[in-house]
Amino acid sequence: MGIRKPTTGGNGTMNSSYEIGKKRFQETDEAGIQGVINGLSDVSPHISRYIIEIFGQLFSNPVLSYHQREMIVISALISLGDTPSQLKWHMNFGLKVGLTPNEIIEIATHCIPFCGFPRALNAVGVAKQLFAEQNIEVNIEDELLQIIEERRKRGLAKLQEIDGKHGEAVADSLADIAPLLAEQIIDFTFGEIYSRSGLNPKQRQLVTLGALTAQGGCEPQLHVHINAALRVGLTKEEAVEAILQCSPYTGFPKVLNAIKVAKEIFFSH
């Protein structure tokens, strides 16, 4: 069964975003989107059209790959924390467009410093359920366990690599009021999370932008991490596209706030 078309307008035409979105879903996950459409058909068929149109708009821009876009979406949904059904759908879609099970778990791990352990643990629970249903085995090692004593040195080096002076300024600003927090940022966020091999620096910054945009109210942290995204090699266009990818999942206000931060950074350089 193909994806059902909604009724066309008076002139019998259909907008191109819908047609592109329909084609993209047919190429990647026709059964999955058809289930969404069927579930909405009785009370809100217009919403299924919106979903396909937005998909056609966002996923057709070649600035980011499907693989990258799903990393961002998964991180945004983890950060929101209350969308397990949608998170499971996107984890499954991520598998279909090339994400590995290990990468999905690593995305959840990377989100811990930005949205906390409970939301990350809930995401791991969703992933475990999905993997069990599909008989997928995941083998992830605690790769830094044997070199915990090097965490501070590793964290300082990684902080300099990723955030440069911006990260150092954040840590220094905490020294007189919350030194333990500064230590946790250096030792845990950078010495542990950022030092894991499961994602490369560009992927980690895409995931971070998704998580912070979804959180909302994190404009100072977005300022640091948009700069970090540029520092590790993402282009301005890729950073903006990562933020825009969040709009269907977080709503426009959070995305507008994040775009405002990006604009301030880009026009200050």
Short mmCIF file of N, CA, C and O in Angstrom, two decimals, residues 60-159:
data_model
loop_
_atom_site.label_atom_id
_atom_site.label_comp_id
_atom_site.label_asym_id
_atom_site.label_seq_id
_atom_site.Cartn_x
_atom_site.Cartn_y
_atom_site.Cartn_z
N SER A 60 15.34 17.29 2.45
CA SER A 60 15.80 17.42 1.08
C SER A 60 16.98 18.36 0.95
O SER A 60 17.61 18.43 -0.09
N ASN A 61 17.28 19.10 2.01
CA ASN A 61 18.40 20.03 1.96
C ASN A 61 19.70 19.23 2.12
O ASN A 61 19.91 18.59 3.15
N PRO A 62 20.59 19.26 1.14
CA PRO A 62 21.80 18.43 1.19
C PRO A 62 22.86 18.92 2.16
O PRO A 62 23.92 18.27 2.30
N VAL A 63 22.62 20.02 2.86
CA VAL A 63 23.61 20.54 3.81
C VAL A 63 23.94 19.48 4.87
O VAL A 63 25.09 19.36 5.30
N LEU A 64 22.92 18.73 5.30
CA LEU A 64 23.13 17.63 6.25
C LEU A 64 22.57 16.34 5.66
O LEU A 64 21.57 16.36 4.94
N SER A 65 23.19 15.23 5.99
CA SER A 65 22.72 13.92 5.53
C SER A 65 21.56 13.43 6.41
O SER A 65 21.33 13.95 7.50
N TYR A 66 20.85 12.41 5.93
CA TYR A 66 19.82 11.78 6.76
C TYR A 66 20.42 11.29 8.07
O TYR A 66 19.82 11.40 9.14
N HIS A 67 21.60 10.70 7.97
CA HIS A 67 22.31 10.16 9.13
C HIS A 67 22.52 11.26 10.17
O HIS A 67 22.21 11.08 11.37
N GLN A 68 23.01 12.41 9.74
CA GLN A 68 23.23 13.54 10.66
C GLN A 68 21.92 14.08 11.21
O GLN A 68 21.81 14.40 12.40
N ARG A 69 20.92 14.18 10.36
CA ARG A 69 19.63 14.74 10.78
C ARG A 69 18.98 13.87 11.86
O ARG A 69 18.41 14.38 12.83
N GLU A 70 19.08 12.56 11.70
CA GLU A 70 18.47 11.70 12.70
C GLU A 70 19.23 11.73 14.02
O GLU A 70 18.65 11.59 15.10
N MET A 71 20.54 11.95 13.98
CA MET A 71 21.29 12.16 15.21
C MET A 71 20.73 13.36 15.97
O MET A 71 20.55 13.32 17.19
N ILE A 72 20.48 14.44 15.23
CA ILE A 72 19.96 15.67 15.84
C ILE A 72 18.56 15.44 16.39
O ILE A 72 18.25 15.85 17.52
N VAL A 73 17.71 14.80 15.61
CA VAL A 73 16.33 14.56 16.05
C VAL A 73 16.31 13.69 17.31
O VAL A 73 15.58 13.98 18.27
N ILE A 74 17.10 12.63 17.31
CA ILE A 74 17.12 11.74 18.48
C ILE A 74 17.59 12.50 19.71
O ILE A 74 17.03 12.37 20.80
N SER A 75 18.63 13.31 19.56
CA SER A 75 19.12 14.08 20.72
C SER A 75 18.08 15.08 21.20
O SER A 75 17.91 15.28 22.40
N ALA A 76 17.36 15.71 20.27
CA ALA A 76 16.31 16.67 20.66
C ALA A 76 15.19 15.98 21.41
O ALA A 76 14.70 16.48 22.43
N LEU A 77 14.78 14.81 20.94
CA LEU A 77 13.70 14.07 21.60
C LEU A 77 14.14 13.55 22.97
O LEU A 77 13.35 13.54 23.91
N ILE A 78 15.40 13.11 23.08
CA ILE A 78 15.91 12.71 24.39
C ILE A 78 15.86 13.89 25.34
O ILE A 78 15.45 13.77 26.50
N SER A 79 16.28 15.05 24.86
CA SER A 79 16.33 16.25 25.69
C SER A 79 14.93 16.68 26.12
O SER A 79 14.74 17.14 27.25
N LEU A 80 13.95 16.54 25.25
CA LEU A 80 12.58 16.88 25.62
C LEU A 80 12.08 15.97 26.73
O LEU A 80 11.36 16.40 27.64
N GLY A 81 12.38 14.69 26.62
CA GLY A 81 12.17 13.77 27.73
C GLY A 81 10.80 13.16 27.88
O GLY A 81 10.59 12.30 28.72
N ASP A 82 9.83 13.59 27.09
CA ASP A 82 8.46 13.09 27.29
C ASP A 82 7.84 12.58 26.00
O ASP A 82 6.63 12.65 25.82
N THR A 83 8.68 12.07 25.09
CA THR A 83 8.17 11.63 23.79
C THR A 83 8.69 10.22 23.46
O THR A 83 9.31 10.01 22.41
N PRO A 84 8.43 9.22 24.30
CA PRO A 84 9.01 7.89 24.06
C PRO A 84 8.55 7.25 22.75
O PRO A 84 9.36 6.58 22.09
N SER A 85 7.31 7.44 22.37
CA SER A 85 6.83 6.83 21.11
C SER A 85 7.55 7.43 19.91
O SER A 85 7.97 6.71 19.00
N GLN A 86 7.67 8.77 19.92
CA GLN A 86 8.35 9.43 18.81
C GLN A 86 9.85 9.11 18.81
O GLN A 86 10.47 8.95 17.76
N LEU A 87 10.42 9.00 20.01
CA LEU A 87 11.83 8.65 20.11
C LEU A 87 12.08 7.26 19.53
O LEU A 87 13.04 7.05 18.78
N LYS A 88 11.23 6.32 19.87
CA LYS A 88 11.39 4.96 19.33
C LYS A 88 11.24 4.96 17.82
O LYS A 88 12.01 4.30 17.10
N TRP A 89 10.29 5.74 17.30
CA TRP A 89 10.09 5.81 15.85
C TRP A 89 11.34 6.34 15.18
O TRP A 89 11.80 5.79 14.17
N HIS A 90 11.94 7.38 15.75
CA HIS A 90 13.11 7.98 15.12
C HIS A 90 14.37 7.15 15.33
O HIS A 90 15.26 7.17 14.48
N MET A 91 14.46 6.43 16.43
CA MET A 91 15.58 5.49 16.56
C MET A 91 15.48 4.42 15.47
O MET A 91 16.49 4.06 14.85
N ASN A 92 14.28 3.93 15.21
CA ASN A 92 14.08 2.93 14.17
C ASN A 92 14.38 3.52 12.80
O ASN A 92 15.03 2.89 11.96
N PHE A 93 13.89 4.75 12.57
CA PHE A 93 14.17 5.42 11.30
C PHE A 93 15.67 5.65 11.15
O PHE A 93 16.23 5.51 10.06
N GLY A 94 16.32 6.01 12.26
CA GLY A 94 17.77 6.19 12.23
C GLY A 94 18.49 4.94 11.77
O GLY A 94 19.44 5.00 10.97
N LEU A 95 18.05 3.78 12.27
CA LEU A 95 18.64 2.52 11.83
C LEU A 95 18.46 2.33 10.32
O LEU A 95 19.37 1.85 9.64
N LYS A 96 17.31 2.73 9.82
CA LYS A 96 17.02 2.56 8.40
C LYS A 96 17.89 3.44 7.52
O LYS A 96 18.17 3.09 6.37
N VAL A 97 18.31 4.60 8.04
CA VAL A 97 19.11 5.51 7.21
C VAL A 97 20.60 5.46 7.57
O VAL A 97 21.37 6.32 7.15
N GLY A 98 21.01 4.45 8.33
CA GLY A 98 22.42 4.21 8.50
C GLY A 98 23.02 4.39 9.87
O GLY A 98 24.21 4.14 10.07
N LEU A 99 22.23 4.83 10.86
CA LEU A 99 22.76 4.89 12.22
C LEU A 99 22.99 3.46 12.73
O LEU A 99 22.18 2.58 12.47
N THR A 100 24.05 3.28 13.48
CA THR A 100 24.28 1.98 14.09
C THR A 100 23.66 1.96 15.49
O THR A 100 23.46 3.02 16.10
N PRO A 101 23.35 0.78 16.01
CA PRO A 101 22.85 0.70 17.39
C PRO A 101 23.82 1.35 18.38
O PRO A 101 23.39 2.02 19.32
N ASN A 102 25.12 1.15 18.18
CA ASN A 102 26.10 1.75 19.08
C ASN A 102 26.03 3.27 19.04
O ASN A 102 26.19 3.95 20.06
N GLU A 103 25.82 3.83 17.86
CA GLU A 103 25.71 5.29 17.74
C GLU A 103 24.48 5.81 18.48
O GLU A 103 24.53 6.88 19.11
N ILE A 104 23.39 5.07 18.41
CA ILE A 104 22.17 5.49 19.11
C ILE A 104 22.42 5.53 20.62
O ILE A 104 22.03 6.49 21.30
N ILE A 105 23.07 4.51 21.15
CA ILE A 105 23.39 4.50 22.58
C ILE A 105 24.38 5.62 22.92
O ILE A 105 24.28 6.27 23.97
N GLU A 106 25.31 5.86 22.02
CA GLU A 106 26.29 6.93 22.28
C GLU A 106 25.63 8.30 22.27
O GLU A 106 26.04 9.20 23.02
N ILE A 107 24.62 8.51 21.43
CA ILE A 107 23.87 9.77 21.44
C ILE A 107 23.22 9.97 22.80
O ILE A 107 23.28 11.07 23.39
N ALA A 108 22.59 8.92 23.32
CA ALA A 108 21.98 9.00 24.65
C ALA A 108 23.02 9.30 25.71
O ALA A 108 22.80 10.12 26.61
N THR A 109 24.18 8.66 25.61
CA THR A 109 25.27 8.91 26.55
C THR A 109 25.73 10.36 26.48
O THR A 109 25.93 11.01 27.51
N HIS A 110 25.88 10.86 25.26
CA HIS A 110 26.36 12.23 25.09
C HIS A 110 25.39 13.26 25.65
O HIS A 110 25.82 14.35 26.05
N CYS A 111 24.11 12.92 25.69
CA CYS A 111 23.11 13.86 26.18
C CYS A 111 23.14 14.03 27.70
O CYS A 111 22.54 14.99 28.23
N ILE A 112 23.79 13.14 28.43
CA ILE A 112 23.76 13.19 29.90
C ILE A 112 24.16 14.55 30.46
O ILE A 112 23.44 15.11 31.29
N PRO A 113 25.28 15.16 30.03
CA PRO A 113 25.63 16.46 30.61
C PRO A 113 24.65 17.58 30.27
O PRO A 113 24.62 18.60 30.96
N PHE A 114 23.87 17.39 29.23
CA PHE A 114 23.01 18.47 28.75
C PHE A 114 21.56 18.33 29.19
O PHE A 114 20.85 19.34 29.30
N CYS A 115 21.11 17.11 29.46
CA CYS A 115 19.72 16.96 29.89
C CYS A 115 19.56 16.02 31.08
O CYS A 115 18.45 15.76 31.51
N GLY A 116 20.68 15.50 31.62
CA GLY A 116 20.61 14.72 32.85
C GLY A 116 20.50 13.22 32.65
O GLY A 116 20.16 12.73 31.57
N PHE A 117 20.79 12.49 33.73
CA PHE A 117 20.74 11.03 33.69
C PHE A 117 19.33 10.47 33.48
O PHE A 117 19.17 9.51 32.71
N PRO A 118 18.27 11.00 34.13
CA PRO A 118 16.95 10.37 33.95
C PRO A 118 16.50 10.31 32.50
O PRO A 118 16.02 9.27 32.03
N ARG A 119 16.65 11.41 31.76
CA ARG A 119 16.21 11.40 30.37
C ARG A 119 17.08 10.50 29.51
O ARG A 119 16.58 9.81 28.61
N ALA A 120 18.38 10.49 29.79
CA ALA A 120 19.27 9.59 29.05
C ALA A 120 18.94 8.13 29.35
O ALA A 120 18.92 7.29 28.45
N LEU A 121 18.67 7.82 30.62
CA LEU A 121 18.31 6.45 30.99
C LEU A 121 16.99 6.03 30.35
O LEU A 121 16.84 4.89 29.91
N ASN A 122 16.03 6.94 30.31
CA ASN A 122 14.76 6.64 29.64
C ASN A 122 14.99 6.34 28.16
O ASN A 122 14.37 5.43 27.58
N ALA A 123 15.89 7.10 27.53
CA ALA A 123 16.19 6.89 26.12
C ALA A 123 16.86 5.53 25.91
O ALA A 123 16.55 4.82 24.95
N VAL A 124 17.76 5.16 26.80
CA VAL A 124 18.40 3.85 26.70
C VAL A 124 17.35 2.74 26.85
O VAL A 124 17.40 1.72 26.15
N GLY A 125 16.37 2.97 27.73
CA GLY A 125 15.28 2.00 27.88
C GLY A 125 14.48 1.84 26.60
O GLY A 125 14.11 0.71 26.21
N VAL A 126 14.20 2.95 25.92
CA VAL A 126 13.49 2.89 24.64
C VAL A 126 14.32 2.14 23.61
O VAL A 126 13.80 1.30 22.86
N ALA A 127 15.62 2.43 23.58
CA ALA A 127 16.51 1.76 22.62
C ALA A 127 16.57 0.26 22.90
O ALA A 127 16.52 -0.56 21.97
N LYS A 128 16.67 -0.12 24.17
CA LYS A 128 16.72 -1.55 24.52
C LYS A 128 15.46 -2.27 24.05
O LYS A 128 15.53 -3.39 23.54
N GLN A 129 14.31 -1.62 24.21
CA GLN A 129 13.07 -2.23 23.75
C GLN A 129 13.07 -2.42 22.23
O GLN A 129 12.71 -3.49 21.72
N LEU A 130 13.50 -1.38 21.51
CA LEU A 130 13.57 -1.46 20.05
C LEU A 130 14.53 -2.55 19.61
O LEU A 130 14.22 -3.37 18.73
N PHE A 131 15.71 -2.60 20.23
CA PHE A 131 16.71 -3.58 19.84
C PHE A 131 16.23 -5.01 20.14
O PHE A 131 16.49 -5.93 19.36
N ALA A 132 15.54 -5.17 21.26
CA ALA A 132 15.02 -6.50 21.60
C ALA A 132 13.99 -6.96 20.57
O ALA A 132 13.97 -8.13 20.18
N GLU A 133 13.15 -6.05 20.14
CA GLU A 133 12.12 -6.38 19.14
C GLU A 133 12.75 -6.79 17.81
O GLU A 133 12.16 -7.58 17.07
N GLN A 134 13.92 -6.26 17.51
CA GLN A 134 14.55 -6.54 16.23
C GLN A 134 15.76 -7.48 16.35
O GLN A 134 16.50 -7.67 15.39
N ASN A 135 15.92 -8.07 17.55
CA ASN A 135 17.02 -9.01 17.78
C ASN A 135 18.39 -8.40 17.46
O ASN A 135 19.25 -9.04 16.83
N ILE A 136 18.55 -7.15 17.87
CA ILE A 136 19.80 -6.44 17.65
C ILE A 136 20.65 -6.52 18.90
O ILE A 136 20.18 -6.22 20.00
N GLU A 137 21.89 -6.94 18.75
CA GLU A 137 22.81 -6.99 19.87
C GLU A 137 23.70 -5.76 19.87
O GLU A 137 24.15 -5.31 18.82
N VAL A 138 23.94 -5.21 21.06
CA VAL A 138 24.81 -4.05 21.19
C VAL A 138 25.93 -4.41 22.15
O VAL A 138 25.68 -4.91 23.26
N ASN A 139 27.14 -4.18 21.74
CA ASN A 139 28.31 -4.47 22.58
C ASN A 139 29.14 -3.20 22.72
O ASN A 139 29.91 -2.85 21.83
N ILE A 140 28.94 -2.51 23.82
CA ILE A 140 29.67 -1.28 24.08
C ILE A 140 30.53 -1.46 25.32
O ILE A 140 30.02 -1.86 26.37
N GLU A 141 31.80 -1.17 25.18
CA GLU A 141 32.71 -1.33 26.30
C GLU A 141 32.84 -0.02 27.09
O GLU A 141 32.64 1.06 26.55
N ASP A 142 33.17 -0.15 28.35
CA ASP A 142 33.52 1.02 29.16
C ASP A 142 34.98 1.31 28.86
O ASP A 142 35.88 0.97 29.62
N GLU A 143 35.21 1.95 27.73
CA GLU A 143 36.55 2.04 27.16
C GLU A 143 37.53 2.87 27.99
O GLU A 143 38.74 2.75 27.82
N LEU A 144 37.03 3.73 28.87
CA LEU A 144 37.92 4.61 29.65
C LEU A 144 38.10 4.13 31.09
O LEU A 144 38.76 4.79 31.88
N LEU A 145 37.53 2.97 31.41
CA LEU A 145 37.55 2.48 32.79
C LEU A 145 38.98 2.31 33.32
O LEU A 145 39.26 2.65 34.47
N GLN A 146 39.87 1.82 32.50
CA GLN A 146 41.22 1.52 32.96
C GLN A 146 42.13 2.74 33.04
O GLN A 146 43.27 2.64 33.51
N ILE A 147 41.64 3.89 32.57
CA ILE A 147 42.48 5.10 32.60
C ILE A 147 41.72 6.26 33.25
O ILE A 147 41.84 7.41 32.85
N ILE A 148 40.95 5.94 34.30
CA ILE A 148 40.20 6.97 35.01
C ILE A 148 41.13 8.01 35.61
O ILE A 148 40.80 9.21 35.66
N GLU A 149 42.31 7.57 36.05
CA GLU A 149 43.22 8.51 36.71
C GLU A 149 43.72 9.61 35.75
O GLU A 149 44.23 10.63 36.19
N GLU A 150 43.53 9.40 34.44
CA GLU A 150 43.95 10.40 33.46
C GLU A 150 42.82 11.35 33.06
O GLU A 150 42.98 12.16 32.15
N ARG A 151 41.69 11.24 33.75
CA ARG A 151 40.50 11.97 33.34
C ARG A 151 40.71 13.48 33.32
O ARG A 151 40.29 14.15 32.40
N ARG A 152 41.34 14.05 34.37
CA ARG A 152 41.53 15.49 34.42
C ARG A 152 42.41 15.99 33.27
O ARG A 152 42.06 16.96 32.59
N LYS A 153 43.51 15.32 33.06
CA LYS A 153 44.41 15.71 31.97
C LYS A 153 43.70 15.59 30.62
O LYS A 153 43.79 16.48 29.76
N ARG A 154 42.98 14.49 30.45
CA ARG A 154 42.25 14.26 29.21
C ARG A 154 41.15 15.30 29.03
O ARG A 154 40.92 15.81 27.93
N GLY A 155 40.46 15.62 30.13
CA GLY A 155 39.38 16.59 30.07
C GLY A 155 39.85 17.98 29.71
O GLY A 155 39.22 18.68 28.90
N LEU A 156 40.98 18.40 30.28
CA LEU A 156 41.52 19.73 29.96
C LEU A 156 41.93 19.81 28.49
O LEU A 156 41.69 20.82 27.82
N ALA A 157 42.53 18.74 27.99
CA ALA A 157 42.95 18.73 26.59
C ALA A 157 41.74 18.75 25.66
O ALA A 157 41.73 19.47 24.65
N LYS A 158 40.72 17.98 26.00
CA LYS A 158 39.52 17.92 25.16
C LYS A 158 38.75 19.23 25.23
O LYS A 158 38.19 19.70 24.21
N LEU A 159 38.70 19.85 26.39
CA LEU A 159 38.04 21.15 26.54
C LEU A 159 38.70 22.18 25.63
O LEU A 159 38.02 22.95 24.95
#
